[in-house]
């Protein structure tokens, strides 16, 4: 019997990135989690991620320039918000266009940082959080910024993390997200109708 040769690890990773995109329209978006260091001391990771992401991307992300670890953390929070608010029915009361705005912001941030367009959100979040830890601890961040998640390569990705450039869509989307959550918290918007689940 002929043995089928094992696929190299790179090919398996690439398949994990690309193949899920084919079924994206047929299957519900899976829930993702956020590493605790990205929302320190937070009782609610969504509200904390929204607040921190909005602050980081304010003024089109001007404060992120020259701060690669914070850029990685902000991008991870953005990925988390876009995925969670689209997938979790508890957030159905949010304005319908908000998830589309967040998705556009994710696309813009991925293009700016050199993150693979087809990367699964959970893999992107984990990789960005790991890069932030390495950068903050002065470890070898280049070791985690490798293809297929970062096809531009470690050196180019590090440059982009240091100088991501203006990120207007991320600024608008995260600002709107924080405002929408705050408005619903102040009023009774989370329970506007029986069909909408209450945010707890």
Short mmCIF file of C-alpha atoms in Angstrom, two decimals:
data_model
loop_
_atom_site.label_atom_id
_atom_site.label_comp_id
_atom_site.label_asym_id
_atom_site.label_seq_id
_atom_site.Cartn_x
_atom_site.Cartn_y
_atom_site.Cartn_z
CA UNK A 1 0.00 0.00 0.00
CA UNK A 2 1.33 3.41 -0.95
CA UNK A 3 1.63 5.90 1.86
CA UNK A 4 0.25 9.38 1.28
CA UNK A 5 2.95 11.91 2.19
CA UNK A 6 2.15 14.16 5.13
CA UNK A 7 1.39 17.76 4.32
CA UNK A 8 3.95 20.28 5.60
CA UNK A 9 2.91 22.42 8.57
CA UNK A 10 2.84 25.56 6.44
CA UNK A 11 0.31 23.99 4.07
CA UNK A 12 -1.90 22.93 6.96
CA UNK A 13 -1.85 26.43 8.42
CA UNK A 14 -2.66 27.95 5.06
CA UNK A 15 -5.62 25.60 4.67
CA UNK A 16 -6.86 26.57 8.12
CA UNK A 17 -6.83 30.21 7.02
CA UNK A 18 -8.37 29.92 3.59
CA UNK A 19 -10.87 27.06 3.70
CA UNK A 20 -13.14 28.55 6.41
CA UNK A 21 -13.74 31.55 4.16
CA UNK A 22 -15.53 29.32 1.64
CA UNK A 23 -18.13 28.35 4.21
CA UNK A 24 -18.39 31.77 5.84
CA UNK A 25 -21.78 32.52 4.32
CA UNK A 26 -23.19 29.09 5.19
CA UNK A 27 -22.22 28.78 8.84
CA UNK A 28 -22.72 31.02 11.89
CA UNK A 29 -19.73 33.00 13.12
CA UNK A 30 -18.05 31.23 16.05
CA UNK A 31 -17.60 33.05 19.33
CA UNK A 32 -14.10 34.10 20.24
CA UNK A 33 -12.37 34.96 23.49
CA UNK A 34 -9.98 37.75 24.35
CA UNK A 35 -6.76 37.21 26.34
CA UNK A 36 -7.22 38.71 29.79
CA UNK A 37 -4.23 41.04 29.51
CA UNK A 38 -6.04 42.89 26.73
CA UNK A 39 -8.91 43.81 29.06
CA UNK A 40 -7.26 44.01 32.51
CA UNK A 41 -9.52 44.07 35.56
CA UNK A 42 -12.61 44.05 33.35
CA UNK A 43 -15.88 42.53 34.51
CA UNK A 44 -17.22 42.72 30.97
CA UNK A 45 -14.66 42.19 28.16
CA UNK A 46 -16.93 43.68 25.47
CA UNK A 47 -17.41 47.02 27.22
CA UNK A 48 -13.76 47.15 28.21
CA UNK A 49 -12.58 46.27 24.71
CA UNK A 50 -14.88 48.90 23.22
CA UNK A 51 -13.62 51.60 25.60
CA UNK A 52 -9.94 50.75 25.12
CA UNK A 53 -10.21 50.35 21.34
CA UNK A 54 -12.06 53.64 21.00
CA UNK A 55 -9.34 55.44 22.97
CA UNK A 56 -6.53 53.76 21.00
CA UNK A 57 -7.99 54.56 17.59
CA UNK A 58 -9.10 58.12 18.45
CA UNK A 59 -7.81 60.73 16.02
CA UNK A 60 -7.36 57.95 13.43
CA UNK A 61 -4.95 56.09 15.70
CA UNK A 62 -2.44 58.93 16.06
CA UNK A 63 -1.44 57.79 19.55
CA UNK A 64 -0.46 54.35 18.21
CA UNK A 65 2.39 55.69 16.07
CA UNK A 66 5.68 54.49 17.53
CA UNK A 67 3.96 52.10 19.95
CA UNK A 68 3.92 48.66 18.28
CA UNK A 69 2.76 46.68 21.32
CA UNK A 70 -0.25 48.94 21.83
CA UNK A 71 -1.00 48.80 18.11
CA UNK A 72 -1.10 45.00 18.29
CA UNK A 73 -3.36 45.12 21.35
CA UNK A 74 -5.71 47.63 19.72
CA UNK A 75 -5.95 45.51 16.56
CA UNK A 76 -6.72 42.41 18.65
CA UNK A 77 -9.50 44.25 20.51
CA UNK A 78 -10.93 45.40 17.19
CA UNK A 79 -10.93 41.84 15.86
CA UNK A 80 -12.70 40.67 19.02
CA UNK A 81 -15.39 43.35 18.85
CA UNK A 82 -16.12 42.75 15.18
CA UNK A 83 -16.50 39.01 15.68
CA UNK A 84 -18.33 39.04 19.01
CA UNK A 85 -20.89 41.72 18.21
CA UNK A 86 -21.74 39.95 14.94
CA UNK A 87 -21.98 36.45 16.43
CA UNK A 88 -23.49 36.85 19.91
CA UNK A 89 -27.29 37.40 19.97
CA UNK A 90 -26.98 39.30 23.25
CA UNK A 91 -25.80 42.30 21.23
CA UNK A 92 -28.61 42.28 18.66
CA UNK A 93 -29.93 45.60 20.00
CA UNK A 94 -26.90 47.45 18.67
CA UNK A 95 -27.43 49.50 15.48
CA UNK A 96 -27.50 47.12 12.48
CA UNK A 97 -24.82 48.99 10.56
CA UNK A 98 -22.33 48.78 13.41
CA UNK A 99 -21.09 45.27 12.68
CA UNK A 100 -20.53 46.21 9.04
CA UNK A 101 -18.52 49.25 10.14
CA UNK A 102 -16.42 47.09 12.44
CA UNK A 103 -15.83 44.57 9.69
CA UNK A 104 -14.62 47.36 7.40
CA UNK A 105 -12.35 48.60 10.19
CA UNK A 106 -10.87 45.13 10.60
CA UNK A 107 -10.14 44.96 6.87
CA UNK A 108 -8.44 48.35 7.02
CA UNK A 109 -6.36 47.41 10.07
CA UNK A 110 -5.33 44.06 8.57
CA UNK A 111 -4.20 45.77 5.37
CA UNK A 112 -2.25 48.38 7.35
CA UNK A 113 -0.50 45.80 9.53
CA UNK A 114 0.04 43.13 6.90
CA UNK A 115 -2.22 40.58 8.56
CA UNK A 116 -3.64 37.95 6.21
CA UNK A 117 -7.05 38.95 4.89
CA UNK A 118 -8.39 35.38 5.28
CA UNK A 119 -7.07 34.81 8.83
CA UNK A 120 -9.59 33.44 11.27
CA UNK A 121 -10.37 36.03 13.96
CA UNK A 122 -9.39 33.70 16.81
CA UNK A 123 -5.99 33.11 15.20
CA UNK A 124 -5.52 36.80 14.49
CA UNK A 125 -6.38 37.75 18.09
CA UNK A 126 -4.01 35.15 19.53
CA UNK A 127 -1.16 36.15 17.21
CA UNK A 128 -1.58 39.88 17.89
CA UNK A 129 -1.74 39.31 21.65
CA UNK A 130 1.37 37.15 21.50
CA UNK A 131 3.18 39.83 19.47
CA UNK A 132 2.17 42.49 21.98
CA UNK A 133 3.55 40.41 24.85
CA UNK A 134 6.82 39.86 23.01
CA UNK A 135 7.19 43.55 22.13
CA UNK A 136 6.34 44.67 25.65
CA UNK A 137 8.79 42.20 27.17
CA UNK A 138 11.54 43.07 24.64
CA UNK A 139 11.50 39.47 23.43
CA UNK A 140 11.91 38.39 19.83
CA UNK A 141 8.59 39.52 18.39
CA UNK A 142 9.81 38.51 14.93
CA UNK A 143 9.47 34.88 15.99
CA UNK A 144 5.67 35.15 16.11
CA UNK A 145 5.13 37.45 13.11
CA UNK A 146 5.53 34.73 10.49
CA UNK A 147 3.54 33.54 7.44
CA UNK A 148 0.86 32.56 6.73
CA UNK A 149 -0.74 34.96 9.24
CA UNK A 150 1.74 37.72 8.37
CA UNK A 151 2.62 37.14 4.70
CA UNK A 152 4.75 40.31 4.48
CA UNK A 153 7.23 38.74 6.89
CA UNK A 154 8.40 39.70 10.36
CA UNK A 155 10.54 42.71 9.49
CA UNK A 156 7.89 44.43 7.39
CA UNK A 157 5.17 43.64 9.93
CA UNK A 158 7.21 45.11 12.77
CA UNK A 159 7.62 48.31 10.76
CA UNK A 160 3.89 48.45 10.17
CA UNK A 161 3.14 47.89 13.85
CA UNK A 162 5.44 50.80 14.71
CA UNK A 163 3.93 53.09 12.07
CA UNK A 164 0.50 51.81 11.09
CA UNK A 165 -0.55 55.11 9.55
CA UNK A 166 -4.03 56.67 9.76
CA UNK A 167 -6.87 54.27 10.55
CA UNK A 168 -10.03 56.36 10.04
CA UNK A 169 -12.45 53.45 9.71
CA UNK A 170 -11.22 51.93 12.98
CA UNK A 171 -11.59 55.32 14.69
CA UNK A 172 -15.16 55.76 13.48
CA UNK A 173 -16.30 52.19 14.11
CA UNK A 174 -14.86 51.84 17.62
CA UNK A 175 -16.09 55.30 18.60
CA UNK A 176 -19.60 54.43 17.42
CA UNK A 177 -19.44 51.11 19.25
CA UNK A 178 -18.54 52.69 22.58
CA UNK A 179 -21.24 55.36 22.15
CA UNK A 180 -23.91 52.81 21.20
CA UNK A 181 -23.16 50.57 24.18
CA UNK A 182 -23.19 53.55 26.54
CA UNK A 183 -26.49 54.81 25.13
CA UNK A 184 -28.16 51.42 25.54
CA UNK A 185 -26.79 51.09 29.07
CA UNK A 186 -28.22 54.47 30.07
CA UNK A 187 -31.65 53.77 28.61
CA UNK A 188 -33.61 50.54 28.27
CA UNK A 189 -32.44 49.78 24.76
CA UNK A 190 -31.14 46.29 25.49
CA UNK A 191 -34.71 45.07 26.07
CA UNK A 192 -36.58 46.98 23.38
CA UNK A 193 -38.42 43.89 22.16
CA UNK A 194 -38.94 40.27 23.26
CA UNK A 195 -36.98 39.08 20.23
CA UNK A 196 -33.82 40.82 21.41
CA UNK A 197 -31.77 39.20 24.11
CA UNK A 198 -30.80 41.22 27.16
CA UNK A 199 -27.15 42.18 27.58
CA UNK A 200 -25.97 40.97 30.95
#
